[in-house]
Coordinates of C-alpha atoms in Angstrom, one line a residue:
M1 CA -118.1 -42.5 -152.3
D2 CA -116.0 -40.6 -149.8
E3 CA -113.7 -42.3 -147.4
P4 CA -115.8 -42.1 -144.2
T5 CA -118.7 -43.7 -146.0
A6 CA -116.4 -46.4 -147.4
E7 CA -115.2 -47.2 -143.9
A8 CA -118.7 -47.3 -142.5
D9 CA -119.9 -49.6 -145.3
A10 CA -116.9 -51.9 -145.4
S11 CA -118.1 -54.5 -142.8
S12 CA -121.5 -54.7 -144.4
A13 CA -120.0 -55.1 -147.8
L14 CA -117.9 -58.1 -146.6
A15 CA -120.9 -59.6 -144.9
A16 CA -123.0 -59.3 -148.0
A17 CA -120.4 -60.8 -150.2
S18 CA -119.7 -63.7 -147.8
S19 CA -123.2 -65.2 -148.4
T20 CA -122.0 -66.3 -151.8
A21 CA -118.3 -66.6 -151.1
G22 CA -116.2 -69.7 -151.6
D23 CA -117.0 -73.0 -153.2
G24 CA -119.6 -73.9 -150.6
G25 CA -122.0 -71.0 -151.4
P26 CA -124.7 -70.0 -148.9
G27 CA -124.3 -71.9 -145.6
A28 CA -120.7 -72.9 -146.3
E29 CA -118.5 -73.5 -143.3
T30 CA -116.8 -70.3 -142.1
A31 CA -113.0 -70.9 -141.8
V32 CA -112.0 -67.6 -140.2
V33 CA -114.0 -65.0 -138.2
A34 CA -112.7 -61.8 -136.7
E35 CA -115.0 -59.5 -134.8
G36 CA -113.9 -56.3 -133.1
V37 CA -110.3 -57.3 -133.2
R38 CA -107.9 -54.7 -131.6
K39 CA -104.2 -54.7 -131.1
A40 CA -101.8 -51.9 -130.0
Y41 CA -98.1 -51.7 -129.6
G42 CA -97.7 -49.1 -126.9
D43 CA -99.3 -45.9 -128.3
V44 CA -99.4 -47.3 -131.9
V45 CA -102.8 -48.9 -132.8
A46 CA -102.1 -51.7 -135.2
L47 CA -105.7 -53.1 -135.4
D48 CA -108.7 -50.9 -134.6
G49 CA -111.8 -53.0 -134.5
I50 CA -111.4 -55.4 -137.4
D51 CA -114.5 -57.3 -138.6
L52 CA -114.2 -59.9 -141.3
D53 CA -115.0 -63.5 -142.2
V54 CA -113.6 -66.0 -144.6
A55 CA -115.7 -68.9 -146.0
A56 CA -114.1 -72.4 -146.2
G57 CA -112.7 -73.0 -149.7
E58 CA -112.3 -69.4 -150.8
V59 CA -109.2 -67.3 -151.6
F60 CA -109.4 -64.2 -149.4
G61 CA -107.1 -61.3 -150.2
L62 CA -106.0 -58.8 -147.5
I63 CA -104.4 -55.7 -148.9
G64 CA -103.3 -52.3 -147.6
P65 CA -100.2 -50.0 -147.3
N66 CA -97.2 -50.8 -145.2
G67 CA -98.2 -50.2 -141.6
A68 CA -101.9 -50.9 -142.1
G69 CA -101.9 -53.9 -139.8
K70 CA -101.9 -56.8 -142.2
T71 CA -99.1 -58.8 -140.6
T72 CA -100.5 -58.1 -137.1
L73 CA -103.8 -59.5 -138.2
V74 CA -102.2 -62.7 -139.7
R75 CA -100.3 -63.2 -136.5
A76 CA -103.4 -62.8 -134.4
L77 CA -105.3 -65.3 -136.6
T78 CA -102.5 -67.8 -136.4
G79 CA -102.2 -67.5 -132.6
T80 CA -98.7 -66.0 -132.7
T81 CA -99.7 -62.8 -131.1
E82 CA -102.5 -61.9 -128.6
A83 CA -105.2 -59.5 -129.6
E84 CA -108.5 -58.3 -128.1
G85 CA -111.8 -59.3 -129.7
D86 CA -113.3 -62.5 -131.0
L87 CA -111.0 -64.6 -133.2
R88 CA -112.1 -68.0 -134.5
V89 CA -110.5 -70.4 -136.9
F90 CA -112.8 -73.3 -137.8
G91 CA -114.9 -72.3 -134.8
E92 CA -112.0 -72.5 -132.3
S93 CA -109.5 -70.1 -130.8
P94 CA -106.5 -69.8 -133.1
R95 CA -104.3 -71.4 -130.5
D96 CA -106.6 -74.4 -130.1
V97 CA -106.9 -75.4 -133.8
E98 CA -105.3 -78.7 -134.7
P99 CA -101.9 -77.5 -136.1
S100 CA -101.9 -79.9 -139.0
R101 CA -104.9 -78.0 -140.4
I102 CA -102.9 -74.8 -140.8
G103 CA -100.2 -73.8 -143.1
L104 CA -98.3 -70.5 -142.7
L105 CA -95.8 -68.6 -144.8
P106 CA -94.8 -65.5 -142.8
Q107 CA -93.5 -62.4 -144.6
S108 CA -90.1 -62.9 -143.0
F109 CA -88.9 -66.5 -142.8
D110 CA -85.3 -67.7 -142.4
P111 CA -84.9 -71.5 -142.3
P112 CA -81.6 -73.2 -141.8
A113 CA -79.3 -72.0 -144.5
R114 CA -77.1 -75.2 -144.8
L115 CA -80.0 -77.5 -145.6
T116 CA -81.0 -78.2 -149.2
A117 CA -84.5 -77.3 -150.5
R118 CA -85.4 -81.0 -150.4
E119 CA -84.1 -81.4 -146.8
L120 CA -86.1 -78.4 -145.7
V121 CA -89.3 -79.7 -147.1
D122 CA -88.5 -83.2 -145.7
Y123 CA -87.9 -81.6 -142.3
Y124 CA -91.1 -79.7 -142.1
G125 CA -93.1 -82.6 -143.6
G126 CA -91.7 -84.8 -140.8
L127 CA -93.4 -82.6 -138.2
Y128 CA -96.8 -84.0 -139.2
D129 CA -98.3 -87.5 -138.9
A130 CA -99.3 -87.3 -142.6
A131 CA -97.6 -85.0 -145.1
R132 CA -97.5 -84.7 -148.9
D133 CA -94.7 -86.3 -150.9
T134 CA -91.7 -84.0 -150.9
E135 CA -91.0 -84.4 -154.6
S136 CA -94.5 -83.4 -155.6
V137 CA -94.4 -80.4 -153.4
L138 CA -91.1 -79.2 -154.8
D139 CA -92.5 -79.7 -158.3
D140 CA -95.6 -77.7 -157.5
V141 CA -93.4 -74.6 -156.6
G142 CA -91.0 -75.0 -159.4
M143 CA -88.0 -76.2 -157.3
A144 CA -87.6 -79.8 -158.6
D145 CA -84.5 -78.9 -160.6
D146 CA -82.8 -77.1 -157.7
A147 CA -83.9 -79.4 -154.9
D148 CA -80.4 -80.3 -153.9
A149 CA -78.9 -76.8 -153.7
W150 CA -78.3 -75.4 -150.2
Y151 CA -80.8 -72.9 -149.2
E152 CA -78.1 -70.2 -148.7
T153 CA -77.0 -70.6 -152.4
L154 CA -80.5 -70.1 -153.8
S155 CA -81.7 -66.8 -155.4
G156 CA -84.2 -64.8 -153.5
G157 CA -87.1 -66.1 -155.7
Q158 CA -85.9 -69.7 -155.3
K159 CA -85.8 -69.2 -151.5
R160 CA -89.3 -67.9 -151.5
R161 CA -90.6 -70.8 -153.5
T162 CA -88.9 -73.2 -151.1
C163 CA -90.6 -71.4 -148.2
V164 CA -94.0 -71.8 -149.9
A165 CA -93.2 -75.5 -150.2
T166 CA -92.6 -75.8 -146.5
A167 CA -96.0 -74.1 -145.8
V168 CA -98.0 -76.5 -148.0
V169 CA -96.3 -79.8 -147.3
N170 CA -98.8 -80.7 -144.6
D171 CA -101.7 -80.2 -147.1
P172 CA -103.4 -77.7 -144.8
D173 CA -107.1 -76.9 -144.7
L174 CA -106.3 -73.2 -144.2
L175 CA -103.2 -71.6 -145.7
F176 CA -101.9 -68.2 -144.7
L177 CA -99.6 -66.7 -147.3
D178 CA -98.0 -63.3 -146.4
E179 CA -96.5 -61.8 -149.5
P180 CA -95.8 -65.3 -151.1
T181 CA -94.3 -64.1 -154.4
T182 CA -92.0 -61.4 -153.1
G183 CA -88.8 -61.5 -155.2
I184 CA -90.0 -64.3 -157.4
D185 CA -89.6 -64.0 -161.2
P186 CA -92.6 -64.1 -163.6
A187 CA -92.3 -67.8 -164.3
G188 CA -92.1 -68.6 -160.5
R189 CA -95.1 -66.3 -159.8
R190 CA -97.1 -68.3 -162.4
A191 CA -96.2 -71.5 -160.7
I192 CA -97.3 -70.2 -157.3
H193 CA -100.5 -68.8 -158.7
R194 CA -101.3 -72.2 -160.3
L195 CA -100.6 -73.9 -157.0
I196 CA -102.9 -71.5 -155.1
E197 CA -105.7 -72.1 -157.7
R198 CA -105.3 -75.9 -157.4
L199 CA -105.3 -75.8 -153.6
A200 CA -108.5 -73.7 -153.6
A201 CA -110.1 -75.9 -156.2
D202 CA -109.5 -78.9 -153.9
G203 CA -111.1 -77.1 -150.9
T204 CA -108.2 -75.4 -149.2
T205 CA -109.0 -71.9 -147.8
V206 CA -106.3 -69.4 -148.7
F207 CA -105.7 -66.2 -146.8
L208 CA -103.5 -64.1 -149.0
T209 CA -101.8 -60.8 -148.2
S210 CA -99.9 -59.1 -151.1
H211 CA -98.8 -55.7 -152.4
A212 CA -99.2 -57.2 -156.0
M213 CA -102.7 -56.0 -156.8
D214 CA -102.7 -57.9 -160.1
E215 CA -102.0 -61.1 -158.1
V216 CA -104.9 -60.4 -155.6
E217 CA -107.2 -59.4 -158.5
R218 CA -106.5 -62.7 -160.3
L219 CA -106.6 -65.0 -157.3
A220 CA -109.0 -63.7 -154.7
D221 CA -112.7 -64.4 -154.5
R222 CA -113.1 -61.5 -152.0
V223 CA -110.8 -58.8 -150.7
A224 CA -110.6 -56.6 -147.6
M225 CA -108.6 -53.4 -147.6
L226 CA -106.9 -52.2 -144.4
R227 CA -105.9 -48.7 -143.6
D228 CA -104.9 -47.4 -140.2
G229 CA -105.9 -50.8 -138.7
R230 CA -109.4 -50.6 -140.1
V231 CA -111.3 -52.3 -142.9
V232 CA -112.1 -49.5 -145.3
A233 CA -113.5 -51.5 -148.2
G234 CA -114.4 -55.1 -148.8
G235 CA -116.0 -57.4 -151.4
A236 CA -115.3 -59.2 -154.6
P237 CA -112.5 -57.6 -156.7
D238 CA -114.8 -56.7 -159.6
R239 CA -117.3 -55.1 -157.2
L240 CA -114.6 -53.0 -155.6
I241 CA -113.3 -51.9 -159.0
A242 CA -116.8 -51.0 -160.1
E243 CA -117.4 -48.9 -157.0
H244 CA -114.0 -47.3 -156.4
G245 CA -111.8 -47.9 -159.5
G246 CA -112.9 -44.9 -161.5
A247 CA -113.4 -44.7 -165.2
P248 CA -111.3 -46.1 -168.1
R249 CA -108.6 -43.8 -169.2
L250 CA -106.5 -42.9 -172.3
D251 CA -102.9 -41.8 -171.5
A252 CA -100.9 -39.8 -174.1
E253 CA -97.2 -39.6 -173.4
T254 CA -95.7 -36.4 -174.7
A255 CA -92.1 -35.2 -175.0
E256 CA -92.8 -32.1 -172.9
A257 CA -95.0 -31.4 -169.9
A258 CA -98.5 -30.3 -170.8
T259 CA -99.3 -26.7 -169.9
D260 CA -102.6 -25.5 -168.5
G261 CA -103.4 -24.0 -171.9
V262 CA -102.8 -27.3 -173.7
V263 CA -104.9 -29.2 -171.2
E264 CA -107.8 -26.7 -171.7
R265 CA -107.6 -27.0 -175.5
V266 CA -107.7 -30.8 -175.3
A267 CA -110.6 -30.6 -172.8
A268 CA -112.6 -28.3 -175.1
G269 CA -112.1 -30.7 -178.0
V270 CA -113.1 -33.7 -175.9
R271 CA -116.3 -31.9 -174.8
D272 CA -117.1 -31.1 -178.4
R273 CA -116.6 -34.7 -179.5
L274 CA -117.7 -36.7 -176.4
G275 CA -119.7 -34.4 -174.2
D276 CA -119.0 -33.5 -170.6
D277 CA -118.4 -36.9 -169.0
P278 CA -114.7 -37.4 -169.9
T279 CA -112.2 -35.3 -168.0
V280 CA -108.8 -34.2 -169.0
A281 CA -105.7 -33.6 -166.8
A282 CA -102.0 -33.3 -167.0
T283 CA -99.8 -36.2 -165.8
D284 CA -96.1 -36.6 -165.2
E285 CA -95.9 -38.3 -168.6
G286 CA -98.3 -36.2 -170.6
I287 CA -102.1 -36.0 -170.7
R288 CA -104.8 -38.3 -169.4
V289 CA -108.4 -38.4 -170.7
R290 CA -110.5 -40.2 -168.1
G291 CA -113.9 -41.7 -169.0
V292 CA -113.1 -42.8 -172.6
R293 CA -114.9 -46.0 -173.6
P294 CA -113.1 -48.2 -176.3
E295 CA -115.4 -47.0 -179.1
A296 CA -114.6 -43.4 -178.3
I297 CA -110.8 -43.7 -178.4
G298 CA -110.7 -42.3 -182.0
D299 CA -112.6 -39.2 -180.9
A300 CA -110.3 -38.6 -178.0
V301 CA -107.3 -38.9 -180.2
G302 CA -108.9 -36.5 -182.6
A303 CA -109.3 -34.0 -179.8
L304 CA -105.5 -34.3 -179.1
D305 CA -104.8 -33.7 -182.7
D306 CA -107.1 -30.7 -182.8
A307 CA -105.2 -29.2 -179.9
G308 CA -101.9 -29.7 -181.6
V309 CA -100.6 -32.3 -179.1
A310 CA -97.8 -34.4 -180.5
F311 CA -97.7 -37.6 -178.5
E312 CA -95.1 -40.3 -178.5
S313 CA -97.4 -43.2 -177.4
L314 CA -100.9 -43.9 -176.4
S315 CA -102.3 -46.4 -173.9
W316 CA -105.9 -47.2 -172.9
S317 CA -106.7 -49.1 -169.8
E318 CA -109.7 -50.1 -167.7
P319 CA -109.6 -49.5 -163.9
S320 CA -108.0 -52.3 -161.8
L321 CA -107.7 -53.2 -158.2
E322 CA -104.5 -51.1 -158.1
D323 CA -106.6 -48.1 -158.9
V324 CA -108.9 -49.0 -156.0
Y325 CA -105.9 -49.3 -153.8
L326 CA -104.5 -45.9 -154.7
R327 CA -107.9 -44.2 -154.5
L328 CA -108.6 -45.5 -151.0
T329 CA -105.2 -45.3 -149.5
G330 CA -103.5 -42.5 -151.4
E331 CA -100.4 -42.9 -153.6
E332 CA -98.1 -41.6 -151.0
Y333 CA -99.6 -43.2 -147.9
A334 CA -98.1 -42.4 -144.4
R335 CA -99.9 -42.9 -141.1
D336 CA -99.0 -40.9 -138.0
G337 CA -95.3 -41.5 -137.2
G338 CA -94.4 -42.1 -140.8
D339 CA -94.9 -44.9 -143.4
G340 CA -94.4 -48.3 -141.9
A341 CA -94.6 -47.2 -138.3
V342 CA -96.7 -50.2 -137.3
E343 CA -94.6 -52.7 -139.2
S344 CA -91.4 -51.5 -137.6
V345 CA -93.0 -52.0 -134.2
E346 CA -94.3 -55.4 -135.3
S347 CA -90.8 -56.4 -136.3
A348 CA -89.4 -55.4 -133.0
A349 CA -92.1 -57.2 -131.1
A350 CA -92.3 -60.4 -133.2
V351 CA -90.4 -63.5 -132.4
E352 CA -88.7 -65.0 -135.5
S353 CA -90.9 -67.5 -137.2
V354 CA -89.8 -71.1 -137.6
G355 CA -92.0 -72.1 -140.5
P356 CA -95.3 -73.9 -140.8
V357 CA -97.6 -74.3 -137.8
A358 CA -96.6 -77.7 -136.5
T359 CA -96.9 -78.1 -132.7
D360 CA -98.5 -76.1 -129.9
D361 CA -95.0 -75.3 -128.5
E362 CA -93.8 -74.0 -131.9
V363 CA -97.0 -71.9 -132.3
G364 CA -96.3 -70.3 -128.9
D365 CA -92.7 -69.6 -129.7
R366 CA -93.4 -67.7 -132.9

């Protein structure tokens, strides 16, 4: 499918998928609705007619390159920036939603550095009439053993886990997580993933933005991909992979770059053994044979041997959400004005966040 068609079909794909999204199934409450949402910073268009909906109880992934508009959309949905169009959260304007129903972890969040992790969670929990027990929240994010360390002395991953804790201490109905696992080590990422899965299982709606495609593929029920402020693809991760991810591939790493002659010899051998469907191309690391099913790996290796290709390693992989991302955005994505143009404008325009959504005044100050 070419890119213009993908953009035209993206909204309908999201709408079709939403009928079975979330734990509630057909007829489930809609937690988030965005229709025709637009936002510009001067001459830079951050959001260009966004349409999406998120069912209550589902994990919804928002992905896209730097500058695609993800952070602007999250800010619009949490009432921290104005935008044109129809924005509804639990049927209300984002600024009118009861603050205790919302949890927010911004991409950039700098709490008081001379408080301990426990004191930070206590503080943000104290902003609500009813909050979760601080110790259980710290345990959920893997910070129980370091709860008494000052925030400024924590590692980057520990800081991020503490920030996640401040966003969930109010036990929100809708949780916005903007790059929640940035800088977190593998063990910490697993703890956050388990927490997200538990929250969703208990009915919390999670709106997740991340550049970690494996994270989104694992956690999200549905995904929307932004590019240039527009939704260019949407649906369940497995559906997006089937439609846009391409074919399985066999990668052979070679000591020297593959010449055109070597590639043609391998291609001829592959055609003899496997027909015309698989394709052969040179990569930075060696040679890639795309379209090889698991049962045909031996024949593809035979074609490499017949062509005299000495390889140092072989790897076979199926397409993933990362392949979809690269296919629809380009590996070296840059919008007009350079990569990250919108995000740099957002940063200049944004008022520093103070943590979870707690009071109307705080929402307006973000």
